[in-house]
PDB file of C-alpha atoms in Angstrom:
ATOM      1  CA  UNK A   1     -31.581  90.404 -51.414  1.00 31.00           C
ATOM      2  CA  UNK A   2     -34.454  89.270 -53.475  1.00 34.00           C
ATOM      3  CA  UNK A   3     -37.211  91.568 -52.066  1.00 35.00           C
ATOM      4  CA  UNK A   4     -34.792  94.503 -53.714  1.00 34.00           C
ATOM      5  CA  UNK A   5     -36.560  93.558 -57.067  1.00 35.00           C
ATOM      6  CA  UNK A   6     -39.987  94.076 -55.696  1.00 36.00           C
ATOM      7  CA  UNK A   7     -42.219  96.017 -58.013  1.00 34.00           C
ATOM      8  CA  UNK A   8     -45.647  97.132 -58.386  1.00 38.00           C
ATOM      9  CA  UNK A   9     -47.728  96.068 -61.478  1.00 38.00           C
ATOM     10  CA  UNK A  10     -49.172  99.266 -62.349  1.00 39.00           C
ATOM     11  CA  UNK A  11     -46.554  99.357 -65.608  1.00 38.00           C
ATOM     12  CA  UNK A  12     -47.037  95.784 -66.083  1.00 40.00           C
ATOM     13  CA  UNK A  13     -50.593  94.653 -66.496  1.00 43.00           C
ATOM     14  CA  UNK A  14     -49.945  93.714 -70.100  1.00 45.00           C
ATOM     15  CA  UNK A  15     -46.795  91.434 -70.251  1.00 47.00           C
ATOM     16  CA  UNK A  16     -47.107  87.842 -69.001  1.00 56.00           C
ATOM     17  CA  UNK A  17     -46.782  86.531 -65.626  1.00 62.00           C
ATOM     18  CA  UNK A  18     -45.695  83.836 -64.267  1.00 64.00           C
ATOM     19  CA  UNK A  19     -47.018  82.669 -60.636  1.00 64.00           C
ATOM     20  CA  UNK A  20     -45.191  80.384 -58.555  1.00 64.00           C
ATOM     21  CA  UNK A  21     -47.325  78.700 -55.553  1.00 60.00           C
ATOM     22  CA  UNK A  22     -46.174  77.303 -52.418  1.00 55.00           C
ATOM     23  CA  UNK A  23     -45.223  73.751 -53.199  1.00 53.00           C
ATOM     24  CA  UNK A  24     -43.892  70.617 -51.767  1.00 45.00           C
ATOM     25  CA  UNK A  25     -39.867  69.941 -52.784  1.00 52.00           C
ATOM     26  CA  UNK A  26     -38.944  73.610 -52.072  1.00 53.00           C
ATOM     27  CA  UNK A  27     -38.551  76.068 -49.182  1.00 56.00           C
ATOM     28  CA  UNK A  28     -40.365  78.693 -50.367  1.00 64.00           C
ATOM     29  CA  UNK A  29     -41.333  79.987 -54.111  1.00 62.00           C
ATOM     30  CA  UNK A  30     -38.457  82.606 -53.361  1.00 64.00           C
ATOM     31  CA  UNK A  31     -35.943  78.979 -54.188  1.00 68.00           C
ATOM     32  CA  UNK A  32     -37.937  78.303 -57.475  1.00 67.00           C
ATOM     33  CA  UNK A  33     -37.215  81.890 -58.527  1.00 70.00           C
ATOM     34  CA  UNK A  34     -33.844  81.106 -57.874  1.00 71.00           C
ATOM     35  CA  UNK A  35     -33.520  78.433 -58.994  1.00 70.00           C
ATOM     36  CA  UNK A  36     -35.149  79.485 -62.452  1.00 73.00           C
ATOM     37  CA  UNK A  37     -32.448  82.258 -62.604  1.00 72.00           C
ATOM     38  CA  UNK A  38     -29.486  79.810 -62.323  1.00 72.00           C
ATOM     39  CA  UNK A  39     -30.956  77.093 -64.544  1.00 70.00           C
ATOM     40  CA  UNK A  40     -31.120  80.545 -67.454  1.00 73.00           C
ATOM     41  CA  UNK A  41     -28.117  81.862 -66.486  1.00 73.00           C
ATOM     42  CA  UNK A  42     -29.844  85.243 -66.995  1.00 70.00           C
ATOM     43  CA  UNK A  43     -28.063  88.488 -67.565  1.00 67.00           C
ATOM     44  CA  UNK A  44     -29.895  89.953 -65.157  1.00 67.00           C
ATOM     45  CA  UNK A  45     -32.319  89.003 -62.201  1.00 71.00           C
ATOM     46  CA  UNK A  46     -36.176  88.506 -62.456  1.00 70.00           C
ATOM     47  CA  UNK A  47     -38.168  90.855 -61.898  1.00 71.00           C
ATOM     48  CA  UNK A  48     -41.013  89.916 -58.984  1.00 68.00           C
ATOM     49  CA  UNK A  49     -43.478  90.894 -56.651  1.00 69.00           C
ATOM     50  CA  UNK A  50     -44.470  89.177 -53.530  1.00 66.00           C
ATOM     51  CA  UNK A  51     -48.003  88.673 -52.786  1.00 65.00           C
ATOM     52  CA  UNK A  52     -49.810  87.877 -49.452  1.00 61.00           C
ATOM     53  CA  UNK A  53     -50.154  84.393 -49.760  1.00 62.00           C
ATOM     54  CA  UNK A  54     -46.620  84.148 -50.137  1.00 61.00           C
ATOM     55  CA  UNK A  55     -46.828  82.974 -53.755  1.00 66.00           C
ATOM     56  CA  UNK A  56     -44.254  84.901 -56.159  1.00 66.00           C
ATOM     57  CA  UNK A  57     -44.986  86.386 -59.606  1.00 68.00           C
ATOM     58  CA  UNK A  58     -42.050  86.815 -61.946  1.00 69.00           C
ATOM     59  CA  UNK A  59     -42.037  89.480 -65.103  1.00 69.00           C
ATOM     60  CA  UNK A  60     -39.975  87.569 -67.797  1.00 70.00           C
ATOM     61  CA  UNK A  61     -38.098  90.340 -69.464  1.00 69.00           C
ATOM     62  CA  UNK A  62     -39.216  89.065 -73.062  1.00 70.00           C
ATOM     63  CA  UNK A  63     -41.373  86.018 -74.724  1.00 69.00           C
ATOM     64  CA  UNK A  64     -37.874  83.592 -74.730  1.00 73.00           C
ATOM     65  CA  UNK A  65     -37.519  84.166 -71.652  1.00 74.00           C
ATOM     66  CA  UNK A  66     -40.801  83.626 -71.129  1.00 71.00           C
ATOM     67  CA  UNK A  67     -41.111  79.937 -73.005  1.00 73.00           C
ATOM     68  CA  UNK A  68     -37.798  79.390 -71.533  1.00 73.00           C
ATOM     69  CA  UNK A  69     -39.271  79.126 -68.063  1.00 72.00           C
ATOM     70  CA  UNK A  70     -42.530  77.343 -69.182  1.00 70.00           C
ATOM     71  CA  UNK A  71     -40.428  74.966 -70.544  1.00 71.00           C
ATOM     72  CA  UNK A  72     -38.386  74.443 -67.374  1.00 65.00           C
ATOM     73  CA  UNK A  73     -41.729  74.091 -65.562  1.00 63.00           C
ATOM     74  CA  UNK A  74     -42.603  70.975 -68.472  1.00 62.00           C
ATOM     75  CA  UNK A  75     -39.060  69.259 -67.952  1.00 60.00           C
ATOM     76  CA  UNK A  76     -37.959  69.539 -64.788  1.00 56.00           C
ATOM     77  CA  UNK A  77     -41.142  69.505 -62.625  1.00 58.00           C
ATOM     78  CA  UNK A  78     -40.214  72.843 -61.540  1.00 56.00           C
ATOM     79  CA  UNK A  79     -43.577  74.510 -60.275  1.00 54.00           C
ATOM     80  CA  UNK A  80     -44.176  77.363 -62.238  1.00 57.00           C
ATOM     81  CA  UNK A  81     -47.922  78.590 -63.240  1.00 55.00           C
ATOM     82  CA  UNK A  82     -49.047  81.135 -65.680  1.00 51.00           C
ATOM     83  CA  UNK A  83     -51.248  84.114 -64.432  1.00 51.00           C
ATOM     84  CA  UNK A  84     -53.734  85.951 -66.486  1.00 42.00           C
ATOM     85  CA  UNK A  85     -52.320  89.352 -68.473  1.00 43.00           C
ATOM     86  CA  UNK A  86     -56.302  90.803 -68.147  1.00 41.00           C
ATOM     87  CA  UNK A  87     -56.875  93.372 -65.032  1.00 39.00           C
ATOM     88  CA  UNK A  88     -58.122  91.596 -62.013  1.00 41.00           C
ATOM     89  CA  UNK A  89     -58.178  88.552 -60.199  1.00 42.00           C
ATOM     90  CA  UNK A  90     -57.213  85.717 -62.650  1.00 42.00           C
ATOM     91  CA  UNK A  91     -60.129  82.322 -62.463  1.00 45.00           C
ATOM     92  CA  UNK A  92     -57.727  79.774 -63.770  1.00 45.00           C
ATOM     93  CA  UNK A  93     -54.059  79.982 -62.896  1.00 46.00           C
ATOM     94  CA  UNK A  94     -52.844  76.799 -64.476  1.00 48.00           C
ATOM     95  CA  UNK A  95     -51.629  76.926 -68.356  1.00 48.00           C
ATOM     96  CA  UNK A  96     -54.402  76.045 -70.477  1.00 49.00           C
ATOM     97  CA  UNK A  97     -55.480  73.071 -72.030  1.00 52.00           C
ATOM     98  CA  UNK A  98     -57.636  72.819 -74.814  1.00 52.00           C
ATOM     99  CA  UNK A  99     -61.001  70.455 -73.752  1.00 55.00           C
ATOM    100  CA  UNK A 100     -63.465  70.794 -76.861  1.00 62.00           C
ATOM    101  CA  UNK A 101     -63.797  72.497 -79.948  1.00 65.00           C
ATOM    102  CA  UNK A 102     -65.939  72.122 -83.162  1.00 67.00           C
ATOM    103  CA  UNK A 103     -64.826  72.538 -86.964  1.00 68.00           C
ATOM    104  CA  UNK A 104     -66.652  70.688 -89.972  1.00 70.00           C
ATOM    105  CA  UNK A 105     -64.918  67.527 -90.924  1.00 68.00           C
ATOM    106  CA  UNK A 106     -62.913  69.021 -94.181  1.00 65.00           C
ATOM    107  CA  UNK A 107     -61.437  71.425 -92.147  1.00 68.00           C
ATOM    108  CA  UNK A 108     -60.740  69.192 -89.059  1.00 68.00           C
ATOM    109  CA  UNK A 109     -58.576  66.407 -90.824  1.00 67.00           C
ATOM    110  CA  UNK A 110     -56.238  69.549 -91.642  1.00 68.00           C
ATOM    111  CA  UNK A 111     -56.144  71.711 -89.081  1.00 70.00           C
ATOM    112  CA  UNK A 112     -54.315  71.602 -85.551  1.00 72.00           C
ATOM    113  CA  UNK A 113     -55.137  73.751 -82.455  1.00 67.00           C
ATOM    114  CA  UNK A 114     -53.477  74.810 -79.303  1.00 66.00           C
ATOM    115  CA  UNK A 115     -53.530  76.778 -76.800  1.00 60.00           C
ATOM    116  CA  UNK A 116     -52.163  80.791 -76.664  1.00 60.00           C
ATOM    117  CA  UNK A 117     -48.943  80.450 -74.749  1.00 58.00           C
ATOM    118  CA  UNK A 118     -49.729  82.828 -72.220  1.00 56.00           C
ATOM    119  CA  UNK A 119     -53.315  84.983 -72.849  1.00 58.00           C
ATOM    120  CA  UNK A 120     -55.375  82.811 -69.900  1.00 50.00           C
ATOM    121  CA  UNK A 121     -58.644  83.348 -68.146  1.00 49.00           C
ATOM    122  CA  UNK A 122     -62.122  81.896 -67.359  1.00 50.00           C
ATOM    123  CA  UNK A 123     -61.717  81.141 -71.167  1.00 56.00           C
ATOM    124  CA  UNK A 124     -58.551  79.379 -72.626  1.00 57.00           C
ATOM    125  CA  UNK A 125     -57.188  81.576 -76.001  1.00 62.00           C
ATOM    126  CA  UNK A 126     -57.109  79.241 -78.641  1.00 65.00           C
ATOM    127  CA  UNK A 127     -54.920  79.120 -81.630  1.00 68.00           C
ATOM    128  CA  UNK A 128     -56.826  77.039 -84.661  1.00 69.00           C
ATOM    129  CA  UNK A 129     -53.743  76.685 -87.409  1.00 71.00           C
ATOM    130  CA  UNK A 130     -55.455  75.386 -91.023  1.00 71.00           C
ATOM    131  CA  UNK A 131     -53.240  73.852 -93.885  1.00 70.00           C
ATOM    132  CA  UNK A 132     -53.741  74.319 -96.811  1.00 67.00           C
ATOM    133  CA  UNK A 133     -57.240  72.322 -97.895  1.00 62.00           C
ATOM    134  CA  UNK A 134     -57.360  69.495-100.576  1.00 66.00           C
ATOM    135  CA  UNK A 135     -60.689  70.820-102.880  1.00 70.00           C
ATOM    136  CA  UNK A 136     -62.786  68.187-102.179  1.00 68.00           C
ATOM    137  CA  UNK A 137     -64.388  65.549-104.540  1.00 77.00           C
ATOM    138  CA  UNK A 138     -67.506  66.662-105.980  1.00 79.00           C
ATOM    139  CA  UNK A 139     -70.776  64.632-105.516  1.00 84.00           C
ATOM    140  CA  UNK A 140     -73.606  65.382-107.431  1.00 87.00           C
ATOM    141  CA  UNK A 141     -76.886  65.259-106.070  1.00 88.00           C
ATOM    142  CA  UNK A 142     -80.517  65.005-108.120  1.00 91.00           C
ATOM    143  CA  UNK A 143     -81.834  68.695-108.584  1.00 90.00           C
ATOM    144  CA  UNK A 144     -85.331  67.710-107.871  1.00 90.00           C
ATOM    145  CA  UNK A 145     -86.389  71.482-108.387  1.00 91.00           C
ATOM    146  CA  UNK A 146     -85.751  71.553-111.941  1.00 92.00           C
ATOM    147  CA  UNK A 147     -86.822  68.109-112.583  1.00 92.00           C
ATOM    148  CA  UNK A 148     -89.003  67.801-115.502  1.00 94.00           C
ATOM    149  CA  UNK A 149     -92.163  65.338-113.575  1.00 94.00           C
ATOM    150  CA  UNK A 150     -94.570  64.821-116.337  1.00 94.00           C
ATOM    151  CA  UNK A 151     -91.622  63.498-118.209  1.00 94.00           C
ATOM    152  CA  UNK A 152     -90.646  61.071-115.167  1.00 94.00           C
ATOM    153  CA  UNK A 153     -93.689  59.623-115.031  1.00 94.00           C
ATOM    154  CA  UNK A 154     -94.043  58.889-118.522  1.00 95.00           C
ATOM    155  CA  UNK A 155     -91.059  57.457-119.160  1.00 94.00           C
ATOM    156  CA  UNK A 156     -91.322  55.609-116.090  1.00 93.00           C
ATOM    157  CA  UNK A 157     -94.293  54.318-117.668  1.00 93.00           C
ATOM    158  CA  UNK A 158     -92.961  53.891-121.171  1.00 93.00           C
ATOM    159  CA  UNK A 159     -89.917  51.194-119.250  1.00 93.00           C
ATOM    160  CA  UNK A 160     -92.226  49.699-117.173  1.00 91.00           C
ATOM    161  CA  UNK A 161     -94.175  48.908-120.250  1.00 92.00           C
ATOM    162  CA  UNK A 162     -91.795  47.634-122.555  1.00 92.00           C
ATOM    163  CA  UNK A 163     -89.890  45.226-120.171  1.00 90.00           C
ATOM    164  CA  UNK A 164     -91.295  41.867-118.960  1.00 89.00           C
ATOM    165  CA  UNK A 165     -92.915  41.152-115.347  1.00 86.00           C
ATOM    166  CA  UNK A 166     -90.418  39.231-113.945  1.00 81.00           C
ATOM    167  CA  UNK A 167     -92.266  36.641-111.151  1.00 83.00           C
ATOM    168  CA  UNK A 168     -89.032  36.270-108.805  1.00 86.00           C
ATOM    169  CA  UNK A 169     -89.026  39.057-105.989  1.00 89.00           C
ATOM    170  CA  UNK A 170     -85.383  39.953-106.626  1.00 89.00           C
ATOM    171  CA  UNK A 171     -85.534  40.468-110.606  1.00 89.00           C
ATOM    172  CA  UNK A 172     -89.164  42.414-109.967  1.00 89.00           C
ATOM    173  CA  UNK A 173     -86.975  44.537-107.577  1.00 91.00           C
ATOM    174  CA  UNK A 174     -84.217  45.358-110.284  1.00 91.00           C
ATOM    175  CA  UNK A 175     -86.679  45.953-112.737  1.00 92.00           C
ATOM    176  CA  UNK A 176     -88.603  48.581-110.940  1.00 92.00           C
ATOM    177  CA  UNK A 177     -84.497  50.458-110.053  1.00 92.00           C
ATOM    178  CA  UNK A 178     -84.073  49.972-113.541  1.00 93.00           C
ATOM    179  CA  UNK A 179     -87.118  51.943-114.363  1.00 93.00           C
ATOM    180  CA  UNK A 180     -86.810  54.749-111.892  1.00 93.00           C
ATOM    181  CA  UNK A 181     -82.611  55.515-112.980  1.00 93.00           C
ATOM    182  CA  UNK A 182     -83.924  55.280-116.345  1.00 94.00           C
ATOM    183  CA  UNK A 183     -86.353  58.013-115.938  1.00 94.00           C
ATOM    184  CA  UNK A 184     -84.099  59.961-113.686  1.00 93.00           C
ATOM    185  CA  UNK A 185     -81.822  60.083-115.757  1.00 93.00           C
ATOM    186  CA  UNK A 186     -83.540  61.459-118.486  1.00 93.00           C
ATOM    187  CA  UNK A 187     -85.664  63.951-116.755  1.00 94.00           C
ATOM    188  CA  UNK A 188     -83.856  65.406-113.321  1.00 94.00           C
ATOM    189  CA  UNK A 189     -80.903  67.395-114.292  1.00 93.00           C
ATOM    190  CA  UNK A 190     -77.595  66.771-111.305  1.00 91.00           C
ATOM    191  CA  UNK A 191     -76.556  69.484-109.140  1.00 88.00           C
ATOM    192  CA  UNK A 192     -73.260  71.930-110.712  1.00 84.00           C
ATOM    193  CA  UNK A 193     -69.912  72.012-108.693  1.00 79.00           C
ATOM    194  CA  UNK A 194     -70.038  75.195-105.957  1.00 71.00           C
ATOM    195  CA  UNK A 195     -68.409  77.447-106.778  1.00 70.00           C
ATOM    196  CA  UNK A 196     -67.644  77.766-102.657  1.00 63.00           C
ATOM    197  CA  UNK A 197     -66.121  74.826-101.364  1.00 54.00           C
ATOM    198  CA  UNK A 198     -66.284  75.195 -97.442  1.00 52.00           C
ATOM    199  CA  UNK A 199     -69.062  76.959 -95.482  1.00 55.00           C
ATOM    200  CA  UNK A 200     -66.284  78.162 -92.939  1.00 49.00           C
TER     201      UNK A 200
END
């Protein structure tokens, strides 16, 4: 008989369980356990305990055994549910799935998440997996601290000065951008590579 196995959790609060609900398609969650065991071909039965709501929860005796039922439950619409290893009553009952998370952009073109396989609770475990980062392309900036202003302004001056006043809008407008890289250049130094390429 199947209520032979019946167990208590107080050894058991750590490992993974597995809950199986009262569902449409099958008699009772007692014929998904079964049917779980003869799909495995196990060794030996399931362990389980029966709860008051008639709902099941098996012990898989190790982490294949585990995935192997999880995966049953993805394939062949066989409903099995994951149940919380923390003490108490579980929130969420259903396997995780991962809704939002935030990364900087370098990072997130390289990195791929997922959800732990069985730690659930109010808060889904997540799993962040980074690959190995390309360094990415330095852009120096202007270093306006250690610009050099009274400098600027009279070179700025000095090209202004030497270079005709041009009377169409456009060519007044290039002479002026002109003028101002032209100074720039000279006087306000670009920012050095960091040494530290990600904030994260």
């Amino acid at each position: 008989m199947l209520q032979s196995r019946e167990i208590t959790e107080e050894n058991l609060n750590n490992v993974p369980k597995i809950l199986i609900p009262q569902t449409h398609g099958f008699e009772s969650p007692i014929d998904v356990a079964e049917a779980i065991e003869e799909y495995l071909n196990l060794p030996t039965k399931l362990q389980m305990k029966f709860l008051h709501s008639g709902q099941v929860l098996l012990y898989p005796p190790d982490q294949d055994t585990f995935s192997a039922i999880m995966e049953i439950g993805e394939i062949h619409g066989i409903p099995v549910q994951l149940k919380t290893t923390s003490h108490g009553e579980s929130t969420h009952l259903a396997r995780g799935v991962l809704d939002l998370s935030f990364t900087s952009t370098n990072i997130a073109q390289n990195a791929t998440w997922t959800t732990h396989p069985y730690l659930v609770s109010d808060h889904f475990a997540t799993c962040i997996k980074i690959h190995k980062l390309a360094k990415p392309k330095h852009n120096p900036r202007r270093n306006t601290r250690k610009a050099e202003w009274s400098l600027f302004r009279k070179t700025l001056a000095e090209h202004l000065n030497n270079t005709p006043r041009a009377e169409n809008l456009n060519l007044l407008e290039q002479r002026l951008t002109t003028a101002f890289h032209t100074a720039a250049n000279k006087t306000i130094p670009l920012t050095k590579e960091a040494k530290q390429h990600y904030k994260d």
